[in-house]
Structure formats: C-alpha cells, structure tokens
Amino acid sequence: MSTIIAGRFTTFQQAEGAAQRLFARGFLEEDVTLFYVAPSGQHARFGVGGDHDADAGARDASAGAGKGVTIGAVIGAIVGAAIFALFKSPIIVSALAAGVFAYVGSLAGAMSHSRSGKRAHATSPDNHGSANALDARQSGVLLAVHVSPETQADAAAVLRDCGGKEVERASGQWRQGKWADFDPTIPPHPLTEFAEQRA
C-alpha cells in the first residue's frame, strides 16, 4: 500500500495551482493527480445509480407501512360500519372506507418510520453512505499526492497553504500516476496537524 496525501479544492484552477507548487518543490508528475469527486450519493456505484442498494433512512419504512395498513384498515372498518349503520348505505361503502383508510395508513406509517432528511448519530451504522451522513465526503476537486514518509508533511503543507480543505492521509494503491482504489463513499480522515490554515 502507498501513502497518499490529498486535499479538496473548490475549482480545478485552485487544484492546478497547488499541483504547480508541488512540482516546484520537487514532486514528480506521476506522483500527483487530480480528479472531481461528485456529491455523496451520486457516484453511480450501482447500475441503476446511487452509491448503495438502499437508503439507510428507509430501512424501517416497510415495518411502518405494515403497521399503518393494520391501523388504517381497523379505523376504516369502524368508519364504514358507522356509515352503514347511520345511513343504511350498501356494504360496499364499508369495504371502500376500510380500503381507503388502509392505503392512507400505509403511507402515513411508512413516512413515520423513514428517517430521510435526518442525520444519523455519529455512532450509528446508518451514518455512512448517504447524503445525510455526518462524515460524508464533500464534493469538489481532489488533488492526491503519492508520498514517502519524508515528503508527506511537505505535501500536506503545500495543499493546506494553497487552500486545500480536508487535507487527509490515506493508504491506497497508486498505479500509473493515479489513486487506483479511491472510494468516494469512504469519508476522509483529515490530518489534525493541518486542520488550521498555516500562518
């Protein structure tokens, strides 16, 4: 595995400027690459799109729909029976009322058990892999540098000084001048010593 230092930039122009500073410091072109990282959830890791086969926030929606159908059908049957008793309407009205209430109940139950739009707790396994994850990787231009133990601090300093955000250290496979096994769904692990802009 190779050691990689990377930083996120807002534009390609900023990232290219940082790359030029790295080259001026003696880094080789085959050890520097830049590429765009799409927003979380938009990496098309599946044939139908998206990054995961199911949204973590919708995991309990089917259970909620089942509860809602049951509650809605019971309420609908009671309403239908009341309409039948009070207005001497046909029995079909009772069945229709039960069906309508069951349908509305299933929708309400599914919605009440969905967590879409809410952020998961940091310790939750649902915290990864959705646009609402607390530690989701931000979109932008990523400049990655293949480094040695002696050059990693210099590379990180250049990225931070040039405006790089979330300067991180990673282990990965570096092949033919590229970070070959980069996974955009894995959150970055920022270098704490470069968390603040250098003076």
Tab-separated table of N, CA, C and O in Angstrom, residues 35-128:
chain	number	residue	atom	x	y	z
A	35	PHE	N	-8.749	14.973	-9.632
A	35	PHE	CA	-9.982	14.472	-10.231
A	35	PHE	C	-11.156	15.028	-9.446
A	35	PHE	O	-11.021	15.451	-8.293
A	36	TYR	N	-12.323	15.021	-10.083
A	36	TYR	CA	-13.534	15.547	-9.453
A	36	TYR	C	-14.232	14.453	-8.667
A	36	TYR	O	-14.382	13.325	-9.137
A	37	VAL	N	-14.678	14.781	-7.463
A	37	VAL	CA	-15.458	13.877	-6.632
A	37	VAL	C	-16.886	14.409	-6.596
A	37	VAL	O	-17.119	15.540	-6.167
A	38	ALA	N	-17.826	13.627	-7.065
A	38	ALA	CA	-19.240	14.023	-7.101
A	38	ALA	C	-19.808	14.059	-5.682
A	38	ALA	O	-19.244	13.469	-4.761
A	39	PRO	N	-20.940	14.742	-5.498
A	39	PRO	CA	-21.574	14.763	-4.178
A	39	PRO	C	-21.950	13.360	-3.705
A	39	PRO	O	-22.196	12.467	-4.512
A	40	SER	N	-22.024	13.191	-2.401
A	40	SER	CA	-22.378	11.909	-1.807
A	40	SER	C	-23.715	11.416	-2.353
A	40	SER	O	-24.657	12.175	-2.498
A	41	GLY	N	-23.759	10.135	-2.700
A	41	GLY	CA	-24.970	9.542	-3.246
A	41	GLY	C	-25.041	9.599	-4.761
A	41	GLY	O	-25.949	9.041	-5.359
A	42	GLN	N	-24.072	10.256	-5.417
A	42	GLN	CA	-24.119	10.436	-6.871
A	42	GLN	C	-22.905	9.831	-7.577
A	42	GLN	O	-22.437	10.354	-8.571
A	43	HIS	N	-22.401	8.719	-7.058
A	43	HIS	CA	-21.213	8.103	-7.648
A	43	HIS	C	-21.526	6.944	-8.583
A	43	HIS	O	-20.616	6.323	-9.113
A	44	ALA	N	-22.804	6.638	-8.782
A	44	ALA	CA	-23.247	5.603	-9.723
A	44	ALA	C	-22.507	4.286	-9.507
A	44	ALA	O	-22.021	3.670	-10.432
A	45	ARG	N	-22.437	3.840	-8.273
A	45	ARG	CA	-21.772	2.588	-7.960
A	45	ARG	C	-22.652	1.389	-8.322
A	45	ARG	O	-22.182	0.272	-8.354
A	46	PHE	N	-23.954	1.633	-8.570
A	46	PHE	CA	-24.882	0.589	-8.971
A	46	PHE	C	-25.400	0.906	-10.369
A	46	PHE	O	-25.462	2.065	-10.766
A	47	GLY	N	-25.816	-0.116	-11.079
A	47	GLY	CA	-26.298	0.069	-12.444
A	47	GLY	C	-27.480	1.023	-12.551
A	47	GLY	O	-27.635	1.718	-13.548
A	48	VAL	N	-28.315	1.067	-11.534
A	48	VAL	CA	-29.480	1.949	-11.553
A	48	VAL	C	-29.160	3.314	-10.959
A	48	VAL	O	-30.024	4.165	-10.854
A	49	GLY	N	-27.908	3.519	-10.556
A	49	GLY	CA	-27.491	4.797	-9.982
A	49	GLY	C	-27.353	4.708	-8.472
A	49	GLY	O	-27.737	3.733	-7.845
A	50	GLY	N	-26.777	5.733	-7.903
A	50	GLY	CA	-26.593	5.798	-6.457
A	50	GLY	C	-25.370	5.041	-5.995
A	50	GLY	O	-24.648	4.405	-6.770
A	51	ASP	N	-25.119	5.131	-4.680
A	51	ASP	CA	-23.938	4.523	-4.080
A	51	ASP	C	-24.246	3.246	-3.300
A	51	ASP	O	-23.364	2.463	-3.009
A	52	HIS	N	-25.512	3.049	-2.920
A	52	HIS	CA	-25.892	1.912	-2.087
A	52	HIS	C	-27.191	1.323	-2.621
A	52	HIS	O	-27.979	2.014	-3.263
A	53	ASP	N	-27.411	0.057	-2.317
A	53	ASP	CA	-28.609	-0.600	-2.830
A	53	ASP	C	-29.882	-0.124	-2.150
A	53	ASP	O	-30.969	-0.306	-2.676
A	54	ALA	N	-29.773	0.490	-0.985
A	54	ALA	CA	-30.949	1.027	-0.295
A	54	ALA	C	-30.528	2.185	0.586
A	54	ALA	O	-29.418	2.200	1.108
A	55	ASP	N	-31.408	3.138	0.753
A	55	ASP	CA	-31.141	4.270	1.629
A	55	ASP	C	-31.293	3.815	3.076
A	55	ASP	O	-32.286	3.193	3.442
A	56	ALA	N	-30.299	4.133	3.892
A	56	ALA	CA	-30.345	3.717	5.291
A	56	ALA	C	-31.537	4.317	6.017
A	56	ALA	O	-32.070	3.716	6.949
A	57	GLY	N	-31.992	5.489	5.602
A	57	GLY	CA	-33.121	6.131	6.254
A	57	GLY	C	-34.448	5.454	5.988
A	57	GLY	O	-35.428	5.686	6.684
A	58	ALA	N	-34.508	4.608	4.962
A	58	ALA	CA	-35.770	3.937	4.613
A	58	ALA	C	-35.825	2.497	5.112
A	58	ALA	O	-36.757	1.773	4.788
A	59	ARG	N	-34.864	2.109	5.918
A	59	ARG	CA	-34.777	0.720	6.372
A	59	ARG	C	-36.046	0.253	7.086
A	59	ARG	O	-36.501	-0.864	6.913
A	60	ASP	N	-36.657	1.100	7.916
A	60	ASP	CA	-37.820	0.696	8.701
A	60	ASP	C	-39.148	1.079	8.057
A	60	ASP	O	-40.212	0.915	8.666
A	61	ALA	N	-39.125	1.594	6.833
A	61	ALA	CA	-40.351	2.072	6.189
A	61	ALA	C	-41.358	0.951	5.954
A	61	ALA	O	-42.566	1.148	6.116
A	62	SER	N	-40.903	-0.241	5.587
A	62	SER	CA	-41.855	-1.324	5.320
A	62	SER	C	-42.556	-1.765	6.603
A	62	SER	O	-43.754	-2.080	6.581
A	63	ALA	N	-41.858	-1.767	7.732
A	63	ALA	CA	-42.498	-2.103	9.003
A	63	ALA	C	-43.548	-1.055	9.346
A	63	ALA	O	-44.650	-1.380	9.815
A	64	GLY	N	-43.216	0.203	9.107
A	64	GLY	CA	-44.171	1.280	9.359
A	64	GLY	C	-45.381	1.181	8.460
A	64	GLY	O	-46.519	1.428	8.889
A	65	ALA	N	-45.159	0.805	7.203
A	65	ALA	CA	-46.285	0.644	6.271
A	65	ALA	C	-47.198	-0.483	6.732
A	65	ALA	O	-48.430	-0.375	6.668
A	66	GLY	N	-46.614	-1.573	7.217
A	66	GLY	CA	-47.429	-2.689	7.717
A	66	GLY	C	-48.286	-2.289	8.903
A	66	GLY	O	-49.478	-2.622	8.975
A	67	LYS	N	-47.685	-1.547	9.836
A	67	LYS	CA	-48.460	-1.076	10.993
A	67	LYS	C	-49.560	-0.121	10.541
A	67	LYS	O	-50.685	-0.173	11.026
A	68	GLY	N	-49.205	0.761	9.605
A	68	GLY	CA	-50.177	1.741	9.119
A	68	GLY	C	-51.355	1.095	8.417
A	68	GLY	O	-52.502	1.532	8.564
A	69	VAL	N	-51.095	0.047	7.628
A	69	VAL	CA	-52.179	-0.672	6.936
A	69	VAL	C	-53.134	-1.260	7.969
A	69	VAL	O	-54.368	-1.147	7.848
A	70	THR	N	-52.585	-1.894	8.992
A	70	THR	CA	-53.426	-2.526	10.012
A	70	THR	C	-54.284	-1.494	10.737
A	70	THR	O	-55.506	-1.651	10.868
A	71	ILE	N	-53.638	-0.433	11.208
A	71	ILE	CA	-54.367	0.607	11.943
A	71	ILE	C	-55.399	1.280	11.033
A	71	ILE	O	-56.545	1.494	11.425
A	72	GLY	N	-54.969	1.601	9.798
A	72	GLY	CA	-55.877	2.259	8.859
A	72	GLY	C	-57.070	1.399	8.508
A	72	GLY	O	-58.201	1.890	8.400
A	73	ALA	N	-56.852	0.103	8.318
A	73	ALA	CA	-57.962	-0.806	7.973
A	73	ALA	C	-58.958	-0.914	9.116
A	73	ALA	O	-60.174	-0.930	8.898
A	74	VAL	N	-58.449	-0.966	10.351
A	74	VAL	CA	-59.343	-1.038	11.510
A	74	VAL	C	-60.172	0.235	11.620
A	74	VAL	O	-61.402	0.192	11.800
A	75	ILE	N	-59.504	1.393	11.486
A	75	ILE	CA	-60.228	2.670	11.551
A	75	ILE	C	-61.237	2.754	10.406
A	75	ILE	O	-62.388	3.169	10.597
A	76	GLY	N	-60.810	2.340	9.210
A	76	GLY	CA	-61.714	2.359	8.057
A	76	GLY	C	-62.917	1.470	8.243
A	76	GLY	O	-64.044	1.815	7.862
A	77	ALA	N	-62.708	0.293	8.827
A	77	ALA	CA	-63.831	-0.629	9.071
A	77	ALA	C	-64.807	-0.025	10.070
A	77	ALA	O	-66.040	-0.139	9.903
A	78	ILE	N	-64.270	0.634	11.103
A	78	ILE	CA	-65.151	1.277	12.090
A	78	ILE	C	-65.939	2.407	11.444
A	78	ILE	O	-67.160	2.511	11.636
A	79	VAL	N	-65.254	3.237	10.647
A	79	VAL	CA	-65.940	4.336	9.960
A	79	VAL	C	-66.978	3.776	8.982
A	79	VAL	O	-68.113	4.264	8.903
A	80	GLY	N	-66.589	2.755	8.236
A	80	GLY	CA	-67.519	2.137	7.283
A	80	GLY	C	-68.734	1.546	7.968
A	80	GLY	O	-69.870	1.678	7.492
A	81	ALA	N	-68.510	0.881	9.113
A	81	ALA	CA	-69.628	0.306	9.864
A	81	ALA	C	-70.550	1.409	10.391
A	81	ALA	O	-71.779	1.256	10.385
A	82	ALA	N	-69.952	2.508	10.826
A	82	ALA	CA	-70.768	3.630	11.322
A	82	ALA	C	-71.591	4.221	10.191
A	82	ALA	O	-72.786	4.521	10.369
A	83	ILE	N	-71.001	4.384	9.009
A	83	ILE	CA	-71.735	4.916	7.853
A	83	ILE	C	-72.862	3.952	7.469
A	83	ILE	O	-73.987	4.370	7.187
A	84	PHE	N	-72.549	2.654	7.488
A	84	PHE	CA	-73.562	1.643	7.150
A	84	PHE	C	-74.729	1.690	8.127
A	84	PHE	O	-75.905	1.646	7.736
A	85	ALA	N	-74.416	1.815	9.417
A	85	ALA	CA	-75.462	1.812	10.448
A	85	ALA	C	-76.294	3.088	10.425
A	85	ALA	O	-77.516	3.040	10.577
A	86	LEU	N	-75.631	4.238	10.235
A	86	LEU	CA	-76.340	5.517	10.303
A	86	LEU	C	-77.135	5.825	9.034
A	86	LEU	O	-78.236	6.370	9.106
A	87	PHE	N	-76.553	5.522	7.891
A	87	PHE	CA	-77.176	5.948	6.633
A	87	PHE	C	-77.748	4.797	5.819
A	87	PHE	O	-78.223	5.002	4.707
A	88	LYS	N	-77.692	3.602	6.331
A	88	LYS	CA	-78.210	2.428	5.630
A	88	LYS	C	-77.628	2.317	4.217
A	88	LYS	O	-78.316	1.974	3.265
A	89	SER	N	-76.322	2.660	4.113
A	89	SER	CA	-75.661	2.596	2.808
A	89	SER	C	-75.255	1.152	2.506
A	89	SER	O	-75.186	0.316	3.403
A	90	PRO	N	-74.953	0.843	1.255
A	90	PRO	CA	-74.560	-0.531	0.889
A	90	PRO	C	-73.266	-0.947	1.605
A	90	PRO	O	-72.454	-0.116	1.986
A	91	ILE	N	-73.086	-2.232	1.751
A	91	ILE	CA	-71.906	-2.786	2.428
A	91	ILE	C	-70.612	-2.435	1.697
A	91	ILE	O	-69.550	-2.377	2.303
A	92	ILE	N	-70.723	-2.162	0.401
A	92	ILE	CA	-69.536	-1.810	-0.385
A	92	ILE	C	-68.893	-0.529	0.142
A	92	ILE	O	-67.686	-0.354	0.078
A	93	VAL	N	-69.698	0.374	0.700
A	93	VAL	CA	-69.170	1.618	1.256
A	93	VAL	C	-68.245	1.306	2.431
A	93	VAL	O	-67.186	1.916	2.593
A	94	SER	N	-68.631	0.348	3.254
A	94	SER	CA	-67.787	-0.059	4.384
A	94	SER	C	-66.459	-0.618	3.880
A	94	SER	O	-65.398	-0.320	4.421
A	95	ALA	N	-66.522	-1.444	2.838
A	95	ALA	CA	-65.300	-2.025	2.279
A	95	ALA	C	-64.410	-0.945	1.675
A	95	ALA	O	-63.183	-0.955	1.847
A	96	LEU	N	-65.023	0.002	0.950
A	96	LEU	CA	-64.247	1.107	0.369
A	96	LEU	C	-63.605	1.964	1.452
A	96	LEU	O	-62.442	2.367	1.330
A	97	ALA	N	-64.335	2.255	2.512
A	97	ALA	CA	-63.782	3.054	3.613
A	97	ALA	C	-62.592	2.333	4.236
A	97	ALA	O	-61.549	2.937	4.514
A	98	ALA	N	-62.717	1.029	4.450
A	98	ALA	CA	-61.607	0.256	5.020
A	98	ALA	C	-60.393	0.287	4.090
A	98	ALA	O	-59.253	0.456	4.535
A	99	GLY	N	-60.632	0.145	2.793
A	99	GLY	CA	-59.528	0.173	1.827
A	99	GLY	C	-58.835	1.518	1.766
A	99	GLY	O	-57.597	1.602	1.748
A	100	VAL	N	-59.614	2.590	1.733
A	100	VAL	CA	-59.030	3.940	1.679
A	100	VAL	C	-58.220	4.228	2.938
A	100	VAL	O	-57.094	4.724	2.877
A	101	PHE	N	-58.779	3.917	4.087
A	101	PHE	CA	-58.059	4.154	5.336
A	101	PHE	C	-56.803	3.278	5.430
A	101	PHE	O	-55.785	3.705	5.975
A	102	ALA	N	-56.882	2.047	4.931
A	102	ALA	CA	-55.701	1.179	4.939
A	102	ALA	C	-54.594	1.762	4.071
A	102	ALA	O	-53.413	1.768	4.457
A	103	TYR	N	-54.965	2.282	2.900
A	103	TYR	CA	-53.979	2.890	1.993
A	103	TYR	C	-53.338	4.117	2.637
A	103	TYR	O	-52.113	4.257	2.664
A	104	VAL	N	-54.174	5.000	3.154
A	104	VAL	CA	-53.651	6.211	3.809
A	104	VAL	C	-52.802	5.824	5.013
A	104	VAL	O	-51.743	6.413	5.261
A	105	GLY	N	-53.228	4.819	5.747
A	105	GLY	CA	-52.451	4.355	6.903
A	105	GLY	C	-51.092	3.815	6.502
A	105	GLY	O	-50.095	4.038	7.189
A	106	SER	N	-51.029	3.080	5.376
A	106	SER	CA	-49.736	2.553	4.932
A	106	SER	C	-48.786	3.683	4.570
A	106	SER	O	-47.588	3.632	4.885
A	107	LEU	N	-49.302	4.727	3.912
A	107	LEU	CA	-48.455	5.874	3.573
A	107	LEU	C	-47.970	6.590	4.828
A	107	LEU	O	-46.787	6.911	4.962
A	108	ALA	N	-48.897	6.830	5.746
A	108	ALA	CA	-48.530	7.523	6.986
A	108	ALA	C	-47.533	6.694	7.801
A	108	ALA	O	-46.570	7.226	8.357
A	109	GLY	N	-47.749	5.370	7.861
A	109	GLY	CA	-46.833	4.507	8.606
A	109	GLY	C	-45.436	4.476	8.009
A	109	GLY	O	-44.433	4.544	8.719
A	110	ALA	N	-45.355	4.392	6.687
A	110	ALA	CA	-44.046	4.380	6.024
A	110	ALA	C	-43.323	5.707	6.249
A	110	ALA	O	-42.127	5.742	6.533
A	111	MET	N	-44.052	6.800	6.136
A	111	MET	CA	-43.442	8.119	6.333
A	111	MET	C	-42.965	8.294	7.772
A	111	MET	O	-41.907	8.861	8.021
A	112	SER	N	-43.755	7.807	8.727
A	112	SER	CA	-43.381	7.998	10.132
A	112	SER	C	-42.152	7.176	10.516
A	112	SER	O	-41.446	7.531	11.453
A	113	HIS	N	-41.885	6.094	9.790
A	113	HIS	CA	-40.721	5.265	10.102
A	113	HIS	C	-39.518	5.553	9.218
A	113	HIS	O	-38.487	4.890	9.341
A	114	SER	N	-39.624	6.501	8.317
A	114	SER	CA	-38.486	6.886	7.471
A	114	SER	C	-37.705	7.984	8.165
A	114	SER	O	-38.269	8.848	8.815
A	115	ARG	N	-36.384	7.955	7.979
A	115	ARG	CA	-35.541	8.968	8.584
A	115	ARG	C	-34.893	9.839	7.535
A	115	ARG	O	-33.882	10.470	7.789
A	116	SER	N	-35.414	9.875	6.354
A	116	SER	CA	-34.831	10.685	5.291
A	116	SER	C	-34.829	12.144	5.706
A	116	SER	O	-35.805	12.672	6.204
A	117	GLY	N	-33.699	12.801	5.478
A	117	GLY	CA	-33.577	14.206	5.824
A	117	GLY	C	-33.052	14.426	7.224
A	117	GLY	O	-32.688	15.523	7.588
A	118	LYS	N	-32.979	13.355	8.028
A	118	LYS	CA	-32.437	13.483	9.374
A	118	LYS	C	-31.050	12.868	9.391
A	118	LYS	O	-30.807	11.835	8.789
A	119	ARG	N	-30.151	13.499	10.088
A	119	ARG	CA	-28.801	12.968	10.194
A	119	ARG	C	-28.743	11.884	11.262
A	119	ARG	O	-29.300	12.030	12.336
A	120	ALA	N	-28.039	10.812	10.933
A	120	ALA	CA	-27.874	9.732	11.902
A	120	ALA	C	-26.861	10.152	12.960
A	120	ALA	O	-26.029	11.020	12.734
A	121	HIS	N	-26.936	9.520	14.131
A	121	HIS	CA	-25.957	9.789	15.167
A	121	HIS	C	-24.586	9.323	14.702
A	121	HIS	O	-24.454	8.392	13.913
A	122	ALA	N	-23.530	9.960	15.227
A	122	ALA	CA	-22.164	9.658	14.788
A	122	ALA	C	-21.800	8.197	15.004
A	122	ALA	O	-21.005	7.643	14.259
A	123	THR	N	-22.366	7.547	16.015
A	123	THR	CA	-22.028	6.152	16.299
A	123	THR	C	-22.917	5.158	15.575
A	123	THR	O	-22.704	3.964	15.659
A	124	SER	N	-23.912	5.634	14.862
A	124	SER	CA	-24.858	4.756	14.188
A	124	SER	C	-24.247	4.145	12.928
A	124	SER	O	-23.518	4.818	12.199
A	125	PRO	N	-24.539	2.877	12.628
A	125	PRO	CA	-24.061	2.297	11.372
A	125	PRO	C	-24.726	2.942	10.161
A	125	PRO	O	-24.248	2.818	9.050
A	126	ASP	N	-25.835	3.662	10.376
A	126	ASP	CA	-26.511	4.356	9.283
A	126	ASP	C	-25.829	5.667	8.935
A	126	ASP	O	-26.262	6.376	8.041
A	127	ASN	N	-24.756	6.003	9.647
A	127	ASN	CA	-24.106	7.295	9.451
A	127	ASN	C	-23.312	7.342	8.161
A	127	ASN	O	-22.963	8.411	7.699
A	128	HIS	N	-23.018	6.222	7.561
A	128	HIS	CA	-22.196	6.204	6.358
A	128	HIS	C	-23.034	5.917	5.118
A	128	HIS	O	-24.018	5.222	5.181
